[in-house]
Amino acid sequence: MIRRTVFSVTLAFLTATLAQSAAAQATGRAGIRLGAGADISGGVAFGGQIDYTLFRGANSVELGLLGFGGSFEEETDSGVNTYREDTDVIVIGAIANYLFRHAMESGGPYFVAGVGAGGVNVQWREESPTDTSLGSPLLGGGSFQEEEGTVGGLVLNFGIGHRFTEQVDLRAQVPTFFIAGGEQRESQVVPTLTVTLGIGF
């Protein structure tokens, strides 16, 4: 119920942003972003974005289609058994970012806050060398379970950037992905830190 409410609020925000941006008299420019990063466990992530930025005075609105892929792992110890989870994700979605202090002809630092939604392809595996109750047996002892499928996901994005020219900027962001659970896998929250280079046309 909570996930459904958050998803509805996110879609409403994206819809309102698109409508407001379309109605506004503003100068726009297309662009791309490419970058890489990691989550708190050290898992590697790569991403790209095709976007359109609407300059509205001292601030801007960025509407983008994003692609993101990452491999993450987590190890836990229950005191009795140890577990390892490996998660590979591919995210395709839409995002709306509000860029503070991001005027068309100004350089220097600016700030980012955004929200998005999309589909997430998840390949997940949990294994334990000591727990035999997970499902399929492991060679040498223990067991594992795994799951693959496509689910819905949300992303909250915050960051800071620096514009070197009107067309080129560098941005450090903390996109946090909220991934719906599956039959065996629980819902996941994946905070990441990414650095991306943007080029406007």
mmCIF file of C-alpha atoms in Angstrom:
data_model
loop_
_atom_site.group_PDB
_atom_site.id
_atom_site.type_symbol
_atom_site.label_atom_id
_atom_site.label_comp_id
_atom_site.label_asym_id
_atom_site.label_seq_id
_atom_site.Cartn_x
_atom_site.Cartn_y
_atom_site.Cartn_z
ATOM 1 C CA MET A 1 0.000 0.000 0.000
ATOM 2 C CA ILE A 2 2.841 2.391 0.881
ATOM 3 C CA ARG A 3 4.733 1.516 -2.329
ATOM 4 C CA ARG A 4 1.546 2.129 -4.348
ATOM 5 C CA THR A 5 1.025 5.528 -2.690
ATOM 6 C CA VAL A 6 4.646 6.597 -3.224
ATOM 7 C CA PHE A 7 4.501 5.415 -6.849
ATOM 8 C CA SER A 8 1.297 7.427 -7.431
ATOM 9 C CA VAL A 9 2.815 10.546 -5.874
ATOM 10 C CA THR A 10 5.927 10.145 -8.036
ATOM 11 C CA LEU A 11 3.899 9.803 -11.246
ATOM 12 C CA ALA A 12 1.810 12.828 -10.256
ATOM 13 C CA PHE A 13 4.984 14.857 -9.706
ATOM 14 C CA LEU A 14 6.414 13.832 -13.083
ATOM 15 C CA THR A 15 3.126 14.618 -14.845
ATOM 16 C CA ALA A 16 2.831 18.018 -13.170
ATOM 17 C CA THR A 17 6.431 18.870 -13.998
ATOM 18 C CA LEU A 18 5.966 17.925 -17.657
ATOM 19 C CA ALA A 19 2.770 19.948 -17.924
ATOM 20 C CA GLN A 20 4.266 22.977 -16.198
ATOM 21 C CA SER A 21 7.385 22.836 -18.345
ATOM 22 C CA ALA A 22 5.392 22.542 -21.578
ATOM 23 C CA ALA A 23 3.293 25.550 -20.636
ATOM 24 C CA ALA A 24 6.211 27.736 -19.572
ATOM 25 C CA GLN A 25 7.869 30.146 -21.964
ATOM 26 C CA ALA A 26 11.456 28.972 -21.562
ATOM 27 C CA THR A 27 14.531 28.282 -23.614
ATOM 28 C CA GLY A 28 15.417 24.606 -23.880
ATOM 29 C CA ARG A 29 18.384 22.465 -24.861
ATOM 30 C CA ALA A 30 18.944 18.732 -25.338
ATOM 31 C CA GLY A 31 21.873 16.937 -23.781
ATOM 32 C CA ILE A 32 23.396 13.654 -22.656
ATOM 33 C CA ARG A 33 25.030 12.470 -19.441
ATOM 34 C CA LEU A 34 27.395 9.550 -18.909
ATOM 35 C CA GLY A 35 29.018 8.377 -15.715
ATOM 36 C CA ALA A 36 29.860 5.714 -13.177
ATOM 37 C CA GLY A 37 29.655 5.160 -9.450
ATOM 38 C CA ALA A 38 29.259 2.718 -6.594
ATOM 39 C CA ASP A 39 26.932 1.765 -3.769
ATOM 40 C CA ILE A 40 27.872 1.619 -0.073
ATOM 41 C CA SER A 41 29.091 -1.985 -0.421
ATOM 42 C CA GLY A 42 31.507 -1.040 -3.203
ATOM 43 C CA GLY A 43 29.416 -2.486 -6.023
ATOM 44 C CA VAL A 44 30.029 -0.877 -9.411
ATOM 45 C CA ALA A 45 27.336 1.060 -11.282
ATOM 46 C CA PHE A 46 27.192 2.671 -14.732
ATOM 47 C CA GLY A 47 24.597 4.992 -16.161
ATOM 48 C CA GLY A 48 23.555 7.327 -18.937
ATOM 49 C CA GLN A 49 20.826 9.858 -19.569
ATOM 50 C CA ILE A 50 19.259 11.632 -22.531
ATOM 51 C CA ASP A 51 17.627 14.828 -21.336
ATOM 52 C CA TYR A 52 16.041 18.114 -22.217
ATOM 53 C CA THR A 53 16.726 21.128 -20.003
ATOM 54 C CA LEU A 54 14.323 24.052 -19.757
ATOM 55 C CA PHE A 55 16.013 27.243 -18.538
ATOM 56 C CA ARG A 56 13.633 29.313 -16.421
ATOM 57 C CA GLY A 57 15.416 32.362 -15.065
ATOM 58 C CA ALA A 58 17.895 31.517 -12.315
ATOM 59 C CA ASN A 59 16.869 27.835 -12.180
ATOM 60 C CA SER A 60 16.181 25.016 -14.649
ATOM 61 C CA VAL A 61 14.064 21.887 -15.067
ATOM 62 C CA GLU A 62 15.718 18.778 -16.522
ATOM 63 C CA LEU A 63 13.541 16.017 -17.989
ATOM 64 C CA GLY A 64 15.384 12.836 -18.840
ATOM 65 C CA LEU A 65 15.265 9.230 -19.929
ATOM 66 C CA LEU A 66 17.821 7.282 -17.922
ATOM 67 C CA GLY A 67 19.501 3.918 -18.163
ATOM 68 C CA PHE A 68 21.362 2.471 -15.208
ATOM 69 C CA GLY A 69 23.103 -0.815 -14.521
ATOM 70 C CA GLY A 70 24.801 -2.047 -11.396
ATOM 71 C CA SER A 71 26.037 -5.068 -9.461
ATOM 72 C CA PHE A 72 25.699 -4.985 -5.690
ATOM 73 C CA GLU A 73 26.429 -7.419 -2.883
ATOM 74 C CA GLU A 74 25.626 -7.627 0.800
ATOM 75 C CA GLU A 75 26.887 -9.977 3.499
ATOM 76 C CA THR A 76 25.052 -10.541 6.767
ATOM 77 C CA ASP A 77 25.615 -12.637 9.874
ATOM 78 C CA SER A 78 22.632 -13.741 11.943
ATOM 79 C CA GLY A 79 24.843 -15.038 14.726
ATOM 80 C CA VAL A 80 24.113 -18.595 13.623
ATOM 81 C CA ASN A 81 24.447 -18.464 9.826
ATOM 82 C CA THR A 82 26.153 -16.202 7.312
ATOM 83 C CA TYR A 83 24.469 -15.024 4.113
ATOM 84 C CA ARG A 84 25.528 -13.317 0.920
ATOM 85 C CA GLU A 85 23.186 -11.558 -1.494
ATOM 86 C CA ASP A 86 24.198 -10.622 -5.045
ATOM 87 C CA THR A 87 21.928 -8.302 -7.001
ATOM 88 C CA ASP A 88 22.345 -7.204 -10.627
ATOM 89 C CA VAL A 89 19.969 -4.492 -11.841
ATOM 90 C CA ILE A 90 19.210 -2.740 -15.109
ATOM 91 C CA VAL A 91 16.990 0.327 -14.767
ATOM 92 C CA ILE A 92 15.128 2.065 -17.607
ATOM 93 C CA GLY A 93 13.019 5.007 -16.555
ATOM 94 C CA ALA A 94 12.130 8.700 -16.615
ATOM 95 C CA ILE A 95 13.357 11.351 -14.210
ATOM 96 C CA ALA A 96 12.616 15.012 -13.517
ATOM 97 C CA ASN A 97 15.353 17.063 -11.841
ATOM 98 C CA TYR A 98 15.077 20.605 -10.575
ATOM 99 C CA LEU A 99 18.405 22.455 -10.964
ATOM 100 C CA PHE A 100 18.950 25.291 -8.523
ATOM 101 C CA ARG A 101 21.237 28.201 -9.580
ATOM 102 C CA HIS A 102 21.411 26.774 -13.096
ATOM 103 C CA ALA A 103 20.743 29.683 -15.462
ATOM 104 C CA MET A 104 21.418 29.306 -19.175
ATOM 105 C CA GLU A 105 24.433 31.617 -19.402
ATOM 106 C CA SER A 106 25.875 31.228 -15.891
ATOM 107 C CA GLY A 107 28.697 28.924 -14.803
ATOM 108 C CA GLY A 108 29.860 27.647 -11.453
ATOM 109 C CA PRO A 109 28.152 25.373 -8.915
ATOM 110 C CA TYR A 110 24.499 24.344 -8.887
ATOM 111 C CA PHE A 111 22.310 21.912 -6.928
ATOM 112 C CA VAL A 112 20.061 19.022 -8.014
ATOM 113 C CA ALA A 113 16.895 17.485 -6.571
ATOM 114 C CA GLY A 114 14.744 15.042 -8.504
ATOM 115 C CA VAL A 115 12.452 12.044 -8.611
ATOM 116 C CA GLY A 116 11.822 9.331 -11.176
ATOM 117 C CA ALA A 117 10.155 6.009 -11.893
ATOM 118 C CA GLY A 118 10.698 3.089 -14.230
ATOM 119 C CA GLY A 119 11.162 -0.623 -14.754
ATOM 120 C CA VAL A 120 13.940 -2.589 -13.072
ATOM 121 C CA ASN A 121 15.238 -5.916 -14.348
ATOM 122 C CA VAL A 122 16.595 -7.747 -11.300
ATOM 123 C CA GLN A 123 18.798 -10.835 -11.084
ATOM 124 C CA TRP A 124 19.085 -11.812 -7.441
ATOM 125 C CA ARG A 125 20.810 -14.650 -5.587
ATOM 126 C CA GLU A 126 21.134 -15.390 -1.894
ATOM 127 C CA GLU A 127 23.387 -18.143 -0.583
ATOM 128 C CA SER A 128 24.675 -19.436 2.730
ATOM 129 C CA PRO A 129 27.432 -21.974 3.353
ATOM 130 C CA THR A 130 25.827 -22.924 6.691
ATOM 131 C CA ASP A 131 22.040 -22.609 6.231
ATOM 132 C CA THR A 132 20.445 -25.529 4.340
ATOM 133 C CA SER A 133 16.905 -24.110 4.345
ATOM 134 C CA LEU A 134 17.138 -21.581 1.509
ATOM 135 C CA GLY A 135 16.240 -24.031 -1.255
ATOM 136 C CA SER A 136 18.714 -25.569 -3.669
ATOM 137 C CA PRO A 137 21.790 -27.230 -2.121
ATOM 138 C CA LEU A 138 25.276 -25.833 -2.624
ATOM 139 C CA LEU A 139 28.260 -28.024 -3.379
ATOM 140 C CA GLY A 140 30.203 -28.402 -0.161
ATOM 141 C CA GLY A 141 27.216 -27.585 2.054
ATOM 142 C CA GLY A 142 24.663 -24.866 2.573
ATOM 143 C CA SER A 143 22.004 -23.749 0.099
ATOM 144 C CA PHE A 144 20.934 -20.921 -2.193
ATOM 145 C CA GLN A 145 17.881 -19.317 -3.764
ATOM 146 C CA GLU A 146 17.644 -17.016 -6.765
ATOM 147 C CA GLU A 147 15.124 -14.967 -8.683
ATOM 148 C CA GLU A 148 14.980 -12.994 -11.931
ATOM 149 C CA GLY A 149 12.300 -10.663 -13.211
ATOM 150 C CA THR A 150 11.231 -7.107 -13.992
ATOM 151 C CA VAL A 151 9.564 -4.986 -11.309
ATOM 152 C CA GLY A 152 8.689 -1.341 -10.720
ATOM 153 C CA GLY A 153 11.089 1.034 -9.074
ATOM 154 C CA LEU A 154 11.465 4.612 -7.886
ATOM 155 C CA VAL A 155 14.505 6.865 -7.646
ATOM 156 C CA LEU A 156 15.168 9.922 -5.497
ATOM 157 C CA ASN A 157 18.088 12.020 -6.660
ATOM 158 C CA PHE A 158 20.144 14.703 -4.938
ATOM 159 C CA GLY A 159 23.446 16.171 -5.994
ATOM 160 C CA ILE A 160 25.740 19.065 -6.743
ATOM 161 C CA GLY A 161 27.232 20.043 -10.079
ATOM 162 C CA HIS A 162 29.658 22.502 -11.612
ATOM 163 C CA ARG A 163 29.263 24.100 -15.042
ATOM 164 C CA PHE A 164 32.570 24.718 -16.790
ATOM 165 C CA THR A 165 30.935 26.180 -19.897
ATOM 166 C CA GLU A 166 27.338 26.577 -21.095
ATOM 167 C CA GLN A 167 27.559 23.114 -22.669
ATOM 168 C CA VAL A 168 29.772 21.094 -20.284
ATOM 169 C CA ASP A 169 29.316 20.262 -16.613
ATOM 170 C CA LEU A 170 30.354 17.674 -14.030
ATOM 171 C CA ARG A 171 27.884 16.380 -11.458
ATOM 172 C CA ALA A 172 28.154 14.298 -8.270
ATOM 173 C CA GLN A 173 24.813 12.711 -7.363
ATOM 174 C CA VAL A 174 23.327 10.365 -4.786
ATOM 175 C CA PRO A 175 20.530 8.545 -6.648
ATOM 176 C CA THR A 176 18.723 6.184 -4.274
ATOM 177 C CA PHE A 177 16.759 3.354 -5.898
ATOM 178 C CA PHE A 178 13.659 1.836 -4.266
ATOM 179 C CA ILE A 179 13.098 -1.575 -5.905
ATOM 180 C CA ALA A 180 9.896 -3.540 -5.356
ATOM 181 C CA GLY A 181 10.228 -7.063 -3.960
ATOM 182 C CA GLY A 182 9.539 -10.379 -5.684
ATOM 183 C CA GLU A 183 8.287 -13.800 -4.634
ATOM 184 C CA GLN A 184 11.397 -14.570 -2.578
ATOM 185 C CA ARG A 185 13.303 -11.293 -2.588
ATOM 186 C CA GLU A 186 12.336 -8.468 -0.256
ATOM 187 C CA SER A 187 12.026 -4.864 -1.410
ATOM 188 C CA GLN A 188 15.391 -3.160 -1.600
ATOM 189 C CA VAL A 189 16.756 0.323 -1.068
ATOM 190 C CA VAL A 190 20.015 0.890 -2.988
ATOM 191 C CA PRO A 191 21.779 4.221 -2.308
ATOM 192 C CA THR A 192 24.534 4.985 -4.805
ATOM 193 C CA LEU A 193 27.105 7.700 -5.408
ATOM 194 C CA THR A 194 27.714 8.586 -9.052
ATOM 195 C CA VAL A 195 29.804 11.096 -10.980
ATOM 196 C CA THR A 196 28.522 12.069 -14.433
ATOM 197 C CA LEU A 197 29.711 14.298 -17.253
ATOM 198 C CA GLY A 198 27.056 16.235 -19.128
ATOM 199 C CA ILE A 199 27.205 17.724 -22.608
ATOM 200 C CA GLY A 200 24.517 20.046 -23.959
ATOM 201 C CA PHE A 201 23.734 20.665 -27.612
#
